[in-house]
Amino acid sequence: MEKIVIIPTFNEKENIESILHAIFNLNDDFHILVIDDGSPDGTAQIVKDLQSKFPGKLFIEERVGKLGLGTAYIHGFKWAIEKDYQFIFEMDADFSHNPNDLGRLYDACKKGGADVAIGSRYTNGGGVVNWPKNRIALSKGASLYTRMITWMPVKDPTAGFICYKKVVLETINLDEIQFVGYAFQIEMKFAAWKLAFKIKEVPIIFQDRTFGISKMNKGIVKEGILGVLKLRWHSLFTNYRKRVKNSETSDTSDKNMKQNEFLID
Ligand SMILES: Nc1nc2c(ncn2[C@@H]2O[C@H](COP(=O)(O)OP(=O)(O)OP(=O)(O)O)[C@@H](O)[C@H]2O)c(=O)[nH]1
Ligand SMILES: [Mg+2]
């Protein structure tokens, strides 16, 4: 099992079929796991109807209600680790992330030496298309604020288009991850960085969604603002490393442990 793209969905009936086709049409052997939170618009049924067309490649996990993006990904990460996928991707359903960029994220991890490859809007060559000015300002402000508080050297800390090597998700104590919105994206990168994994930013052009409605809200922004402060504070006491290590991860973990002893333990 090599590559799996996790797509969390809530009311994405206008996008889901086309995004699945776009990824499978790459002919690059990506598998896909959709995590649907009981979308009232029937997103899950669309996925289930397509499963027979893509046997062994398209999976769905259904949860009972809207439990948040962060917990959806944690659920997906655990599922993917269990199935032994080596490269685990995060991607939105709404075409903000271009499926053609999946290969570049994969290459950054597979050949470029990264443990985490981030599809980055704010690194050289990256950008945002047709987002309103206030949304860009919010996103850039969040990046700057995060860097100032955490000192994490990532230009796009709220990015949600990512490739993780399996070892990263196995090493992070996923049960310690607390946040659900933008703060979740920041927290995952922060944990990987604290554990001394190599993070690489790959420039991408991010497009605003054309179909469906945004699930962004004030609560998510608030979680982000307070979350970053909490993250910094808790990082003085939290150990993101899984307490029980398996033999496959222990080499890297021990190496990282030495580099980071003073920071996290
Ligand atoms: N399973 C699950 N998926 C969610 C939840 N909230 C959002 N999503 C999905 O997560 C992805 C990102 O959500 P978006 O609403 O696009 O959030 P955004 O990108 O910040 O905002 P816009 O692009 O402006 O819409 C989409 O695929 C959503 O369907 C949730 O609570 N549960
Ligand atoms: Mg979106």
PDB file of C-alpha atoms and ligand atoms in Angstrom:
ATOM      1  CA  MET A   1       0.000   0.000   0.000  1.00  0.00           C
ATOM      2  CA  GLU A   2       1.713   3.183  -1.145  1.00  0.00           C
ATOM      3  CA  LYS A   3      -0.426   6.335  -1.357  1.00  0.00           C
ATOM      4  CA  ILE A   4      -3.778   7.317   0.113  1.00  0.00           C
ATOM      5  CA  VAL A   5      -5.523  10.675  -0.114  1.00  0.00           C
ATOM      6  CA  ILE A   6      -7.838  11.432   2.805  1.00  0.00           C
ATOM      7  CA  ILE A   7     -10.709  13.773   1.916  1.00  0.00           C
ATOM      8  CA  PRO A   8     -12.986  14.944   4.730  1.00  0.00           C
ATOM      9  CA  THR A   9     -16.443  15.906   3.515  1.00  0.00           C
ATOM     10  CA  PHE A  10     -19.446  17.733   4.817  1.00  0.00           C
ATOM     11  CA  ASN A  11     -22.091  18.590   2.216  1.00  0.00           C
ATOM     12  CA  GLU A  12     -19.893  18.281  -0.858  1.00  0.00           C
ATOM     13  CA  LYS A  13     -22.379  16.725  -3.281  1.00  0.00           C
ATOM     14  CA  GLU A  14     -21.458  19.265  -5.987  1.00  0.00           C
ATOM     15  CA  ASN A  15     -17.740  18.423  -5.796  1.00  0.00           C
ATOM     16  CA  ILE A  16     -17.226  14.884  -4.599  1.00  0.00           C
ATOM     17  CA  GLU A  17     -17.750  12.915  -7.794  1.00  0.00           C
ATOM     18  CA  SER A  18     -15.559  15.211  -9.907  1.00  0.00           C
ATOM     19  CA  ILE A  19     -12.745  15.363  -7.354  1.00  0.00           C
ATOM     20  CA  LEU A  20     -12.680  11.555  -7.089  1.00  0.00           C
ATOM     21  CA  HIS A  21     -12.567  11.228 -10.878  1.00  0.00           C
ATOM     22  CA  ALA A  22      -9.873  13.903 -11.146  1.00  0.00           C
ATOM     23  CA  ILE A  23      -7.637  11.996  -8.719  1.00  0.00           C
ATOM     24  CA  PHE A  24      -8.228   8.558 -10.242  1.00  0.00           C
ATOM     25  CA  ASN A  25      -7.711  10.031 -13.741  1.00  0.00           C
ATOM     26  CA  LEU A  26      -4.161  10.933 -12.774  1.00  0.00           C
ATOM     27  CA  ASN A  27      -3.440   7.218 -13.222  1.00  0.00           C
ATOM     28  CA  ASP A  28      -0.895   7.510 -10.485  1.00  0.00           C
ATOM     29  CA  ASP A  29      -2.289   4.802  -8.260  1.00  0.00           C
ATOM     30  CA  PHE A  30      -3.616   7.039  -5.507  1.00  0.00           C
ATOM     31  CA  HIS A  31      -6.159   5.392  -3.250  1.00  0.00           C
ATOM     32  CA  ILE A  32      -8.786   7.619  -1.628  1.00  0.00           C
ATOM     33  CA  LEU A  33     -10.452   7.552   1.776  1.00  0.00           C
ATOM     34  CA  VAL A  34     -13.447   9.850   2.234  1.00  0.00           C
ATOM     35  CA  ILE A  35     -14.425  10.703   5.811  1.00  0.00           C
ATOM     36  CA  ASP A  36     -18.004  11.892   5.670  1.00  0.00           C
ATOM     37  CA  ASP A  37     -19.710  13.349   8.718  1.00  0.00           C
ATOM     38  CA  GLY A  38     -23.274  12.360   7.958  1.00  0.00           C
ATOM     39  CA  SER A  39     -23.681  15.015   5.240  1.00  0.00           C
ATOM     40  CA  PRO A  40     -27.435  15.712   4.927  1.00  0.00           C
ATOM     41  CA  ASP A  41     -26.957  16.331   1.173  1.00  0.00           C
ATOM     42  CA  GLY A  42     -26.141  12.679   0.452  1.00  0.00           C
ATOM     43  CA  THR A  43     -22.387  13.025  -0.240  1.00  0.00           C
ATOM     44  CA  ALA A  44     -21.724   9.590   1.303  1.00  0.00           C
ATOM     45  CA  GLN A  45     -24.196   7.842  -0.991  1.00  0.00           C
ATOM     46  CA  ILE A  46     -22.487   9.316  -4.071  1.00  0.00           C
ATOM     47  CA  VAL A  47     -19.182   7.875  -2.858  1.00  0.00           C
ATOM     48  CA  LYS A  48     -20.726   4.487  -2.102  1.00  0.00           C
ATOM     49  CA  ASP A  49     -22.277   4.333  -5.574  1.00  0.00           C
ATOM     50  CA  LEU A  50     -18.835   4.901  -7.084  1.00  0.00           C
ATOM     51  CA  GLN A  51     -17.060   2.250  -5.036  1.00  0.00           C
ATOM     52  CA  SER A  52     -17.890  -0.551  -7.477  1.00  0.00           C
ATOM     53  CA  LYS A  53     -16.285   1.497 -10.265  1.00  0.00           C
ATOM     54  CA  PHE A  54     -13.013   1.740  -8.341  1.00  0.00           C
ATOM     55  CA  PRO A  55     -12.694  -1.577  -6.491  1.00  0.00           C
ATOM     56  CA  GLY A  56     -10.022  -1.668  -3.806  1.00  0.00           C
ATOM     57  CA  LYS A  57      -9.162   1.989  -4.367  1.00  0.00           C
ATOM     58  CA  LEU A  58     -12.040   4.003  -2.953  1.00  0.00           C
ATOM     59  CA  PHE A  59     -12.982   3.808   0.699  1.00  0.00           C
ATOM     60  CA  ILE A  60     -15.390   5.667   2.931  1.00  0.00           C
ATOM     61  CA  GLU A  61     -15.725   6.045   6.662  1.00  0.00           C
ATOM     62  CA  GLU A  62     -19.002   7.524   7.843  1.00  0.00           C
ATOM     63  CA  ARG A  63     -19.402   9.281  11.135  1.00  0.00           C
ATOM     64  CA  VAL A  64     -22.680  10.196  12.742  1.00  0.00           C
ATOM     65  CA  GLY A  65     -22.545  13.977  12.700  1.00  0.00           C
ATOM     66  CA  LYS A  66     -20.373  16.986  11.980  1.00  0.00           C
ATOM     67  CA  LEU A  67     -17.516  16.289  14.345  1.00  0.00           C
ATOM     68  CA  GLY A  68     -14.970  18.625  12.766  1.00  0.00           C
ATOM     69  CA  LEU A  69     -12.162  18.489  10.271  1.00  0.00           C
ATOM     70  CA  GLY A  70      -9.466  17.693  12.816  1.00  0.00           C
ATOM     71  CA  THR A  71     -11.107  14.602  14.270  1.00  0.00           C
ATOM     72  CA  ALA A  72     -12.019  13.461  10.734  1.00  0.00           C
ATOM     73  CA  TYR A  73      -8.351  13.512   9.777  1.00  0.00           C
ATOM     74  CA  ILE A  74      -7.268  11.790  12.984  1.00  0.00           C
ATOM     75  CA  HIS A  75      -9.796   9.044  12.238  1.00  0.00           C
ATOM     76  CA  GLY A  76      -8.420   8.795   8.682  1.00  0.00           C
ATOM     77  CA  PHE A  77      -4.777   8.780   9.800  1.00  0.00           C
ATOM     78  CA  LYS A  78      -5.409   5.874  12.172  1.00  0.00           C
ATOM     79  CA  TRP A  79      -7.262   3.994   9.438  1.00  0.00           C
ATOM     80  CA  ALA A  80      -4.433   4.562   6.927  1.00  0.00           C
ATOM     81  CA  ILE A  81      -1.693   3.545   9.375  1.00  0.00           C
ATOM     82  CA  GLU A  82      -3.622   0.384  10.185  1.00  0.00           C
ATOM     83  CA  LYS A  83      -3.795  -0.454   6.458  1.00  0.00           C
ATOM     84  CA  ASP A  84      -0.056   0.243   6.157  1.00  0.00           C
ATOM     85  CA  TYR A  85      -0.124   3.093   3.627  1.00  0.00           C
ATOM     86  CA  GLN A  86       3.346   4.663   3.309  1.00  0.00           C
ATOM     87  CA  PHE A  87       2.310   8.145   2.143  1.00  0.00           C
ATOM     88  CA  ILE A  88      -0.796   9.715   3.614  1.00  0.00           C
ATOM     89  CA  PHE A  89      -2.265  12.869   2.071  1.00  0.00           C
ATOM     90  CA  GLU A  90      -4.683  15.550   3.304  1.00  0.00           C
ATOM     91  CA  MET A  91      -6.821  17.243   0.676  1.00  0.00           C
ATOM     92  CA  ASP A  92     -10.082  19.250   0.523  1.00  0.00           C
ATOM     93  CA  ALA A  93     -13.012  18.110  -1.611  1.00  0.00           C
ATOM     94  CA  ASP A  94     -13.721  21.535  -3.106  1.00  0.00           C
ATOM     95  CA  PHE A  95     -10.969  21.811  -5.780  1.00  0.00           C
ATOM     96  CA  SER A  96      -9.123  24.465  -3.777  1.00  0.00           C
ATOM     97  CA  HIS A  97      -6.289  21.952  -3.967  1.00  0.00           C
ATOM     98  CA  ASN A  98      -5.377  20.970  -7.513  1.00  0.00           C
ATOM     99  CA  PRO A  99      -5.170  17.169  -7.898  1.00  0.00           C
ATOM    100  CA  ASN A 100      -2.306  17.694 -10.380  1.00  0.00           C
ATOM    101  CA  ASP A 101      -0.151  18.846  -7.458  1.00  0.00           C
ATOM    102  CA  LEU A 102      -0.472  15.537  -5.581  1.00  0.00           C
ATOM    103  CA  GLY A 103       2.474  14.124  -7.546  1.00  0.00           C
ATOM    104  CA  ARG A 104       4.740  17.024  -6.553  1.00  0.00           C
ATOM    105  CA  LEU A 105       3.913  16.555  -2.880  1.00  0.00           C
ATOM    106  CA  TYR A 106       4.612  12.842  -3.215  1.00  0.00           C
ATOM    107  CA  ASP A 107       7.955  13.481  -4.951  1.00  0.00           C
ATOM    108  CA  ALA A 108       9.022  15.871  -2.203  1.00  0.00           C
ATOM    109  CA  CYS A 109       8.617  13.042   0.314  1.00  0.00           C
ATOM    110  CA  LYS A 110       9.593  10.075  -1.843  1.00  0.00           C
ATOM    111  CA  LYS A 111      12.645  11.583  -3.572  1.00  0.00           C
ATOM    112  CA  GLY A 112      13.183  15.001  -1.998  1.00  0.00           C
ATOM    113  CA  GLY A 113      13.936  13.841   1.527  1.00  0.00           C
ATOM    114  CA  ALA A 114      10.918  15.458   3.199  1.00  0.00           C
ATOM    115  CA  ASP A 115       8.955  13.715   5.948  1.00  0.00           C
ATOM    116  CA  VAL A 116       6.122  16.213   5.529  1.00  0.00           C
ATOM    117  CA  ALA A 117       5.437  18.039   2.249  1.00  0.00           C
ATOM    118  CA  ILE A 118       3.151  21.068   2.512  1.00  0.00           C
ATOM    119  CA  GLY A 119       1.299  22.483  -0.494  1.00  0.00           C
ATOM    120  CA  SER A 120       2.172  26.081   0.295  1.00  0.00           C
ATOM    121  CA  ARG A 121       0.483  29.268  -0.868  1.00  0.00           C
ATOM    122  CA  TYR A 122       2.997  31.573   0.699  1.00  0.00           C
ATOM    123  CA  THR A 123       6.324  30.139  -0.392  1.00  0.00           C
ATOM    124  CA  ASN A 124       8.026  31.394  -3.604  1.00  0.00           C
ATOM    125  CA  GLY A 125       5.936  30.389  -6.601  1.00  0.00           C
ATOM    126  CA  GLY A 126       2.784  29.736  -4.586  1.00  0.00           C
ATOM    127  CA  GLY A 127      -0.363  31.841  -4.565  1.00  0.00           C
ATOM    128  CA  VAL A 128      -4.092  32.245  -4.125  1.00  0.00           C
ATOM    129  CA  VAL A 129      -6.595  32.752  -6.935  1.00  0.00           C
ATOM    130  CA  ASN A 130      -9.974  34.470  -6.530  1.00  0.00           C
ATOM    131  CA  TRP A 131     -10.187  34.631  -2.774  1.00  0.00           C
ATOM    132  CA  PRO A 132     -11.691  37.909  -1.504  1.00  0.00           C
ATOM    133  CA  LYS A 133      -9.091  40.361  -0.159  1.00  0.00           C
ATOM    134  CA  ASN A 134     -10.300  40.013   3.431  1.00  0.00           C
ATOM    135  CA  ARG A 135      -9.950  36.226   3.292  1.00  0.00           C
ATOM    136  CA  ILE A 136      -6.372  36.497   2.008  1.00  0.00           C
ATOM    137  CA  ALA A 137      -5.598  39.033   4.730  1.00  0.00           C
ATOM    138  CA  LEU A 138      -7.007  36.682   7.375  1.00  0.00           C
ATOM    139  CA  SER A 139      -5.007  33.750   6.078  1.00  0.00           C
ATOM    140  CA  LYS A 140      -1.741  35.691   5.740  1.00  0.00           C
ATOM    141  CA  GLY A 141      -2.290  37.317   9.121  1.00  0.00           C
ATOM    142  CA  ALA A 142      -2.797  33.879  10.668  1.00  0.00           C
ATOM    143  CA  SER A 143       0.469  32.671   9.132  1.00  0.00           C
ATOM    144  CA  LEU A 144       2.441  35.636  10.417  1.00  0.00           C
ATOM    145  CA  TYR A 145       0.867  35.429  13.861  1.00  0.00           C
ATOM    146  CA  THR A 146       1.596  31.694  14.070  1.00  0.00           C
ATOM    147  CA  ARG A 147       5.219  32.185  13.116  1.00  0.00           C
ATOM    148  CA  MET A 148       5.664  34.993  15.619  1.00  0.00           C
ATOM    149  CA  ILE A 149       4.263  32.969  18.498  1.00  0.00           C
ATOM    150  CA  THR A 150       5.645  29.526  17.706  1.00  0.00           C
ATOM    151  CA  TRP A 151       8.830  30.364  15.772  1.00  0.00           C
ATOM    152  CA  MET A 152       7.955  27.452  13.509  1.00  0.00           C
ATOM    153  CA  PRO A 153       9.731  28.025  10.170  1.00  0.00           C
ATOM    154  CA  VAL A 154       6.695  27.278   7.991  1.00  0.00           C
ATOM    155  CA  LYS A 155       5.342  29.981   5.674  1.00  0.00           C
ATOM    156  CA  ASP A 156       1.871  28.459   5.303  1.00  0.00           C
ATOM    157  CA  PRO A 157       1.058  26.930   8.687  1.00  0.00           C
ATOM    158  CA  THR A 158      -2.706  26.696   8.082  1.00  0.00           C
ATOM    159  CA  ALA A 159      -2.303  24.797   4.786  1.00  0.00           C
ATOM    160  CA  GLY A 160      -4.449  21.696   4.417  1.00  0.00           C
ATOM    161  CA  PHE A 161      -2.866  20.085   1.344  1.00  0.00           C
ATOM    162  CA  ILE A 162      -0.206  17.800   2.737  1.00  0.00           C
ATOM    163  CA  CYS A 163       1.711  14.576   2.276  1.00  0.00           C
ATOM    164  CA  TYR A 164       2.922  12.816   5.415  1.00  0.00           C
ATOM    165  CA  LYS A 165       5.264   9.882   5.508  1.00  0.00           C
ATOM    166  CA  LYS A 166       3.638   7.177   7.593  1.00  0.00           C
ATOM    167  CA  VAL A 167       6.361   7.337  10.234  1.00  0.00           C
ATOM    168  CA  VAL A 168       5.391  10.929  11.082  1.00  0.00           C
ATOM    169  CA  LEU A 169       1.789  10.035  11.853  1.00  0.00           C
ATOM    170  CA  GLU A 170       2.888   6.940  13.747  1.00  0.00           C
ATOM    171  CA  THR A 171       5.265   8.922  15.900  1.00  0.00           C
ATOM    172  CA  ILE A 172       2.948  11.805  16.735  1.00  0.00           C
ATOM    173  CA  ASN A 173       0.642  10.980  19.597  1.00  0.00           C
ATOM    174  CA  LEU A 174      -2.571  11.580  17.650  1.00  0.00           C
ATOM    175  CA  ASP A 175      -4.614  11.357  20.828  1.00  0.00           C
ATOM    176  CA  GLU A 176      -2.837  14.504  22.083  1.00  0.00           C
ATOM    177  CA  ILE A 177      -3.985  16.570  19.080  1.00  0.00           C
ATOM    178  CA  GLN A 178      -6.671  18.901  20.382  1.00  0.00           C
ATOM    179  CA  PHE A 179      -7.884  21.280  17.711  1.00  0.00           C
ATOM    180  CA  VAL A 180     -10.395  20.865  14.903  1.00  0.00           C
ATOM    181  CA  GLY A 181     -10.203  23.801  12.444  1.00  0.00           C
ATOM    182  CA  TYR A 182      -7.219  25.848  11.229  1.00  0.00           C
ATOM    183  CA  ALA A 183      -5.607  25.268  14.572  1.00  0.00           C
ATOM    184  CA  PHE A 184      -5.608  21.540  13.789  1.00  0.00           C
ATOM    185  CA  GLN A 185      -3.507  22.175  10.684  1.00  0.00           C
ATOM    186  CA  ILE A 186      -1.124  24.335  12.698  1.00  0.00           C
ATOM    187  CA  GLU A 187      -0.919  21.817  15.521  1.00  0.00           C
ATOM    188  CA  MET A 188      -0.029  18.897  13.237  1.00  0.00           C
ATOM    189  CA  LYS A 189       2.821  20.843  11.645  1.00  0.00           C
ATOM    190  CA  PHE A 190       3.958  22.072  15.029  1.00  0.00           C
ATOM    191  CA  ALA A 191       4.047  18.518  16.396  1.00  0.00           C
ATOM    192  CA  ALA A 192       5.994  17.245  13.357  1.00  0.00           C
ATOM    193  CA  TRP A 193       8.462  20.119  13.656  1.00  0.00           C
ATOM    194  CA  LYS A 194       8.915  19.587  17.402  1.00  0.00           C
ATOM    195  CA  LEU A 195       9.687  15.952  16.688  1.00  0.00           C
ATOM    196  CA  ALA A 196      12.405  17.106  14.248  1.00  0.00           C
ATOM    197  CA  PHE A 197      10.786  15.724  11.127  1.00  0.00           C
ATOM    198  CA  LYS A 198      11.875  17.382   7.896  1.00  0.00           C
ATOM    199  CA  ILE A 199       9.202  19.718   6.561  1.00  0.00           C
ATOM    200  CA  LYS A 200       9.318  20.998   2.986  1.00  0.00           C
ATOM    201  CA  GLU A 201       7.020  23.577   1.397  1.00  0.00           C
ATOM    202  CA  VAL A 202       6.023  22.915  -2.204  1.00  0.00           C
ATOM    203  CA  PRO A 203       4.497  25.951  -3.986  1.00  0.00           C
ATOM    204  CA  ILE A 204       0.866  25.544  -5.026  1.00  0.00           C
ATOM    205  CA  ILE A 205      -1.806  27.806  -6.459  1.00  0.00           C
ATOM    206  CA  PHE A 206      -4.869  27.631  -4.216  1.00  0.00           C
ATOM    207  CA  GLN A 207      -8.268  28.339  -5.786  1.00  0.00           C
ATOM    208  CA  ASP A 208     -11.412  29.398  -3.996  1.00  0.00           C
ATOM    209  CA  ARG A 209     -14.219  26.860  -4.184  1.00  0.00           C
ATOM    210  CA  THR A 210     -16.653  27.273  -7.098  1.00  0.00           C
ATOM    211  CA  PHE A 211     -19.369  24.943  -5.794  1.00  0.00           C
ATOM    212  CA  GLY A 212     -20.800  24.261  -2.362  1.00  0.00           C
ATOM    213  CA  ILE A 213     -20.563  26.376   0.739  1.00  0.00           C
ATOM    214  CA  SER A 214     -17.693  27.154   3.055  1.00  0.00           C
ATOM    215  CA  LYS A 215     -17.611  25.569   6.499  1.00  0.00           C
ATOM    216  CA  MET A 216     -15.356  28.344   7.768  1.00  0.00           C
ATOM    217  CA  ASN A 217     -16.843  30.241  10.703  1.00  0.00           C
ATOM    218  CA  LYS A 218     -15.959  32.615  13.507  1.00  0.00           C
ATOM    219  CA  GLY A 219     -15.493  29.730  15.928  1.00  0.00           C
ATOM    220  CA  ILE A 220     -12.753  28.298  13.735  1.00  0.00           C
ATOM    221  CA  VAL A 221     -10.953  31.640  13.619  1.00  0.00           C
ATOM    222  CA  LYS A 222     -11.267  32.051  17.373  1.00  0.00           C
ATOM    223  CA  GLU A 223      -9.956  28.539  17.909  1.00  0.00           C
ATOM    224  CA  GLY A 224      -6.981  29.515  15.746  1.00  0.00           C
ATOM    225  CA  ILE A 225      -6.142  32.693  17.633  1.00  0.00           C
ATOM    226  CA  LEU A 226      -6.392  31.180  21.090  1.00  0.00           C
ATOM    227  CA  GLY A 227      -5.167  27.813  19.833  1.00  0.00           C
ATOM    228  CA  VAL A 228      -1.766  29.073  18.769  1.00  0.00           C
ATOM    229  CA  LEU A 229      -1.190  30.594  22.184  1.00  0.00           C
ATOM    230  CA  LYS A 230      -2.354  27.400  23.875  1.00  0.00           C
ATOM    231  CA  LEU A 231      -0.144  25.364  21.573  1.00  0.00           C
ATOM    232  CA  ARG A 232       2.924  27.344  22.520  1.00  0.00           C
ATOM    233  CA  TRP A 233       2.085  27.097  26.207  1.00  0.00           C
ATOM    234  CA  HIS A 234       1.221  23.382  26.168  1.00  0.00           C
ATOM    235  CA  SER A 235       4.296  22.578  24.126  1.00  0.00           C
ATOM    236  CA  LEU A 236       6.286  23.294  27.233  1.00  0.00           C
ATOM    237  CA  PHE A 237       4.619  20.248  28.825  1.00  0.00           C
ATOM    238  CA  THR A 238       3.141  18.117  26.029  1.00  0.00           C
ATOM    239  CA  ASN A 239       5.046  15.263  24.521  1.00  0.00           C
ATOM    240  CA  TYR A 240       3.670  14.645  21.060  1.00  0.00           C
ATOM    241  CA  ARG A 241       5.477  11.327  20.828  1.00  0.00           C
ATOM    242  CA  LYS A 242       3.401   8.195  21.122  1.00  0.00           C
ATOM    243  CA  ARG A 243       4.154   6.539  24.398  1.00  0.00           C
ATOM    244  CA  VAL A 244       4.149   3.053  22.879  1.00  0.00           C
ATOM    245  CA  LYS A 245       6.512   2.843  19.942  1.00  0.00           C
ATOM    246  CA  ASN A 246       6.493  -0.036  17.491  1.00  0.00           C
ATOM    247  CA  SER A 247       9.718  -1.495  16.177  1.00  0.00           C
ATOM    248  CA  GLU A 248       9.379   0.115  12.737  1.00  0.00           C
ATOM    249  CA  THR A 249       9.367   3.656  14.072  1.00  0.00           C
ATOM    250  CA  SER A 250      11.838   3.248  16.888  1.00  0.00           C
ATOM    251  CA  ASP A 251      14.975   4.094  14.866  1.00  0.00           C
ATOM    252  CA  THR A 252      13.693   7.437  13.684  1.00  0.00           C
ATOM    253  CA  SER A 253      12.085   8.112  17.022  1.00  0.00           C
ATOM    254  CA  ASP A 254      15.301   7.548  18.901  1.00  0.00           C
ATOM    255  CA  LYS A 255      17.179   9.826  16.527  1.00  0.00           C
ATOM    256  CA  ASN A 256      14.558  12.527  16.890  1.00  0.00           C
ATOM    257  CA  MET A 257      14.410  12.035  20.624  1.00  0.00           C
ATOM    258  CA  LYS A 258      18.081  12.978  20.932  1.00  0.00           C
ATOM    259  CA  GLN A 259      17.696  16.077  18.787  1.00  0.00           C
ATOM    260  CA  ASN A 260      14.705  17.291  20.684  1.00  0.00           C
ATOM    261  CA  GLU A 261      15.201  16.200  24.232  1.00  0.00           C
ATOM    262  CA  PHE A 262      15.480  19.708  25.574  1.00  0.00           C
ATOM    263  CA  LEU A 263      12.411  20.881  23.697  1.00  0.00           C
ATOM    264  CA  ILE A 264       9.761  18.348  24.509  1.00  0.00           C
ATOM    265  CA  ASP A 265      10.744  15.958  27.248  1.00  0.00           C
TER     266      ASP A 265
HETATM  267  N1  LIG B   1     -15.771  15.164   7.730  1.00  0.00           N
HETATM  268  C1  LIG B   1     -15.794  16.500   7.856  1.00  0.00           C
HETATM  269  N2  LIG B   1     -15.378  17.284   6.846  1.00  0.00           N
HETATM  270  C2  LIG B   1     -15.419  18.630   6.996  1.00  0.00           C
HETATM  271  C3  LIG B   1     -15.896  19.251   8.168  1.00  0.00           C
HETATM  272  N3  LIG B   1     -15.800  20.600   8.009  1.00  0.00           N
HETATM  273  C4  LIG B   1     -15.284  20.806   6.772  1.00  0.00           C
HETATM  274  N4  LIG B   1     -15.057  19.617   6.152  1.00  0.00           N
HETATM  275  C5  LIG B   1     -14.468  19.394   4.830  1.00  0.00           C
HETATM  276  O1  LIG B   1     -13.139  19.873   4.898  1.00  0.00           O
HETATM  277  C6  LIG B   1     -12.740  20.461   3.678  1.00  0.00           C
HETATM  278  C7  LIG B   1     -12.351  21.936   3.919  1.00  0.00           C
HETATM  279  O2  LIG B   1     -13.510  22.661   4.337  1.00  0.00           O
HETATM  280  P1  LIG B   1     -13.940  24.040   3.672  1.00  0.00           P
HETATM  281  O3  LIG B   1     -15.331  24.362   4.011  1.00  0.00           O
HETATM  282  O4  LIG B   1     -13.584  24.030   2.225  1.00  0.00           O
HETATM  283  O5  LIG B   1     -13.072  25.006   4.487  1.00  0.00           O
HETATM  284  P2  LIG B   1     -12.189  26.116   3.941  1.00  0.00           P
HETATM  285  O6  LIG B   1     -11.349  25.588   2.819  1.00  0.00           O
HETATM  286  O7  LIG B   1     -11.513  26.681   5.117  1.00  0.00           O
HETATM  287  O8  LIG B   1     -13.248  27.182   3.440  1.00  0.00           O
HETATM  288  P3  LIG B   1     -13.762  27.529   1.963  1.00  0.00           P
HETATM  289  O9  LIG B   1     -12.740  27.041   1.004  1.00  0.00           O
HETATM  290  O10 LIG B   1     -13.921  28.987   1.979  1.00  0.00           O
HETATM  291  O11 LIG B   1     -15.032  26.817   1.756  1.00  0.00           O
HETATM  292  C8  LIG B   1     -13.904  20.277   2.735  1.00  0.00           C
HETATM  293  O12 LIG B   1     -13.689  19.109   1.981  1.00  0.00           O
HETATM  294  C9  LIG B   1     -15.085  20.134   3.681  1.00  0.00           C
HETATM  295  O13 LIG B   1     -16.162  19.403   3.129  1.00  0.00           O
HETATM  296  C10 LIG B   1     -16.359  18.392   9.240  1.00  0.00           C
HETATM  297  O14 LIG B   1     -16.794  18.831  10.296  1.00  0.00           O
HETATM  298  N5  LIG B   1     -16.276  17.040   9.019  1.00  0.00           N
HETATM  299 MG    MG B   2     -12.246  25.027   0.992  1.00  0.00          MG
END
